[in-house]
Amino acid sequence: MTCNHPFVGSVRCQGDHMGNQQSPINLRDAVVVPRLADELDVRWRADQFSAHDEGNGWRFRPRGEHVVCLGGADYRLDNLHFHRPSEHWVRGRSRGAEMHAVHLRADDVLRACVVAVFVDLGEPGPSEAKPPSGIDLPALFPGGGFHRYEGSLTTGDFDEIVSWVVMNDPVQVEDPALRAFVRTHADHPRPVQPVNRRFVLATG
Ligand SMILES: [Zn+2]
């Protein structure tokens, strides 16, 4: 998004010109919806990934197909990436790190579903410059409850196209190569944004 205001010129928009459904947010005061958990079906499997620094940070792109079904619509995994510390906050506190699994809607690639998982990298340890190619994706999904809200991408043009699913429980990253890589190559988080008039939903 670029401002057209004559006094602003081509300065990148911040604040007023941006929409009011931005991400990430601080998760609090959620509305509990008892059957919300039934709306999510995550079908991930272990796969090979190719990883590159694409300008906005490192993106792991899968070789195979991985589907998330949310509210009756299918979304296919486009990329995995990591932020350290986390982008979403929970009741005023950030977490150690956060994985984003960005899925694009099968029948409308301008809509996305991002499954966010808080990841625990364990004790400080070695760093690693080379990204792992094999990732056990199911091991990075905690299951259980989650929060749901409508928001935006947190990089690039911050398009408000994302149905967010933020899992409540963290996962421990067991693969030492992935752990070492995320320690050094995770993206910085974007600051939390105002919730404004949105509802944040939570599983019961
Ligand atoms: Zn992200």
XYZ file of C-alpha atoms and ligand atoms in Angstrom:
205
model
C 0.000 0.000 0.000
C 1.433 3.387 -0.953
C 0.070 6.746 0.184
C -1.231 9.097 -2.498
C -1.521 12.086 -0.185
C 0.513 14.978 -1.716
C 2.269 15.800 1.563
C 3.215 12.197 2.179
C 4.447 11.369 -1.288
C 5.679 7.828 -1.610
C 6.370 7.284 2.080
C 5.060 3.908 3.135
C 1.733 4.087 4.946
C 1.598 3.518 8.669
C -1.375 3.940 10.945
C -4.277 5.920 9.495
C -4.005 4.711 5.929
C -3.746 1.080 6.924
C -6.881 -0.979 7.503
C -8.277 -1.668 10.937
C -7.971 -5.469 10.802
C -4.199 -5.779 11.173
C -2.089 -8.551 12.702
C -0.570 -9.659 14.995
C -2.660 -8.873 18.085
C -2.608 -9.440 21.805
C -5.030 -12.341 22.452
C -7.363 -11.511 25.340
C -11.087 -11.150 26.069
C -11.974 -13.878 23.596
C -15.556 -15.014 23.025
C -15.794 -18.730 23.798
C -17.569 -20.677 21.044
C -18.230 -24.267 22.211
C -18.235 -25.924 18.745
C -15.419 -23.871 17.226
C -12.964 -26.785 17.435
C -15.140 -28.734 14.962
C -14.417 -26.132 12.261
C -10.689 -26.939 11.989
C -9.133 -30.011 10.364
C -5.346 -29.949 9.870
C -3.977 -32.560 7.437
C -0.195 -32.184 7.521
C 2.414 -34.877 6.919
C 6.181 -35.149 6.993
C 7.678 -33.707 3.816
C 10.726 -32.255 2.086
C 10.951 -28.470 1.951
C 13.099 -26.031 0.003
C 14.092 -22.956 2.011
C 15.252 -19.579 0.727
C 15.566 -16.039 2.040
C 12.867 -14.341 -0.055
C 13.470 -10.762 1.080
C 10.847 -10.701 3.840
C 12.706 -13.577 5.506
C 13.265 -17.318 5.107
C 10.370 -19.323 3.683
C 10.149 -23.128 3.693
C 8.106 -24.283 0.681
C 6.741 -27.848 0.704
C 7.248 -30.390 -2.053
C 3.889 -32.093 -1.452
C 0.355 -30.972 -0.695
C -0.809 -30.194 2.826
C -4.389 -29.152 3.459
C -6.173 -27.316 6.238
C -9.954 -27.262 6.244
C -11.411 -24.268 8.082
C -15.130 -23.585 8.225
C -15.793 -25.895 5.264
C -13.159 -24.349 2.934
C -9.911 -26.057 1.924
C -6.603 -24.200 2.115
C -3.256 -25.535 0.776
C 0.077 -24.967 2.491
C 2.134 -22.313 0.673
C 5.024 -21.808 3.103
C 6.276 -22.191 6.638
C 8.291 -19.545 8.441
C 9.241 -18.514 11.949
C 9.300 -15.368 14.093
C 11.417 -14.901 17.216
C 10.141 -13.774 19.679
C 6.498 -14.514 18.881
C 4.270 -12.090 16.953
C 1.034 -12.865 18.809
C 0.890 -12.087 22.480
C -1.261 -13.914 25.018
C -2.762 -11.740 27.744
C -0.028 -9.127 27.424
C 3.000 -11.406 27.025
C 4.969 -12.579 24.028
C 6.277 -16.142 23.717
C 9.698 -17.429 22.704
C 9.011 -18.057 19.023
C 6.102 -18.625 16.638
C 5.718 -20.717 13.503
C 3.417 -19.523 10.725
C 2.031 -22.132 8.333
C 0.575 -19.972 5.540
C -2.181 -21.702 3.544
C -3.934 -20.264 0.479
C -7.558 -21.004 -0.237
C -7.903 -23.710 -2.888
C -10.643 -21.833 -4.812
C -9.396 -18.268 -4.151
C -5.656 -17.777 -3.642
C -6.262 -14.183 -2.512
C -7.571 -15.594 0.793
C -5.252 -17.161 3.358
C -5.474 -19.215 6.528
C -2.409 -18.990 8.741
C -2.027 -21.622 11.452
C 0.228 -20.104 14.123
C 1.985 -22.318 16.657
C 4.105 -21.092 19.560
C 7.373 -23.021 19.448
C 9.792 -23.729 22.261
C 13.442 -23.832 21.190
C 14.715 -25.198 24.506
C 17.958 -24.137 26.119
C 20.351 -21.834 24.252
C 22.448 -23.924 21.913
C 24.342 -23.950 18.662
C 23.185 -21.910 15.712
C 23.062 -23.286 12.194
C 23.202 -21.441 8.897
C 21.914 -24.257 6.718
C 18.140 -24.875 6.733
C 17.006 -28.491 7.148
C 15.179 -29.950 4.139
C 13.086 -32.597 5.866
C 10.477 -31.370 8.357
C 8.161 -33.543 10.430
C 5.203 -31.189 10.129
C 2.732 -33.193 12.262
C 5.234 -32.982 15.142
C 4.873 -29.180 14.980
C 1.092 -29.253 15.456
C 0.022 -29.339 19.115
C -3.695 -30.037 18.620
C -6.092 -28.861 21.320
C -7.691 -25.436 21.639
C -7.062 -22.301 19.608
C -8.058 -18.701 18.999
C -9.642 -17.498 15.728
C -9.849 -13.999 14.301
C -9.760 -12.132 10.981
C -6.577 -10.183 10.301
C -3.719 -9.450 7.935
C -0.365 -10.623 6.694
C 2.368 -9.320 9.029
C 4.912 -8.580 6.282
C 4.850 -7.075 2.795
C 1.714 -5.054 2.118
C -0.103 -6.262 5.255
C -3.094 -7.362 3.162
C -6.198 -8.066 5.266
C -6.805 -11.494 3.779
C -5.981 -13.833 6.653
C -8.200 -16.085 8.752
C -5.919 -16.642 11.737
C -5.838 -19.820 13.825
C -3.507 -19.386 16.806
C -2.981 -22.630 18.716
C -3.052 -22.341 22.514
C -0.429 -24.962 23.376
C 3.235 -24.606 22.382
C 5.279 -27.368 20.795
C 8.851 -28.299 21.580
C 11.000 -28.309 18.426
C 12.699 -31.711 18.695
C 14.769 -31.573 15.490
C 18.155 -30.059 16.510
C 18.839 -28.795 12.967
C 15.515 -26.918 12.780
C 15.938 -25.604 16.327
C 19.421 -24.267 15.550
C 18.243 -22.697 12.300
C 15.233 -20.937 13.857
C 17.419 -19.567 16.669
C 19.428 -17.552 14.161
C 17.232 -17.089 11.079
C 13.729 -16.407 12.410
C 12.043 -13.160 11.315
C 11.650 -10.313 13.778
C 8.071 -9.877 14.973
C 5.840 -7.043 13.837
C 4.502 -5.118 16.885
C 1.000 -6.051 18.079
C -1.783 -4.065 16.396
C -5.091 -2.690 17.768
C -7.970 -5.185 17.850
C -10.470 -2.392 17.091
C -14.002 -3.730 16.585
C -13.067 -7.323 15.847
C -14.182 -10.373 17.774
C -11.571 -12.886 18.879
C -13.084 -16.367 19.216
C -11.803 -19.189 21.410
C -12.561 -22.906 21.591
C -14.478 -23.982 24.683
Zn 4.746 -14.737 9.786
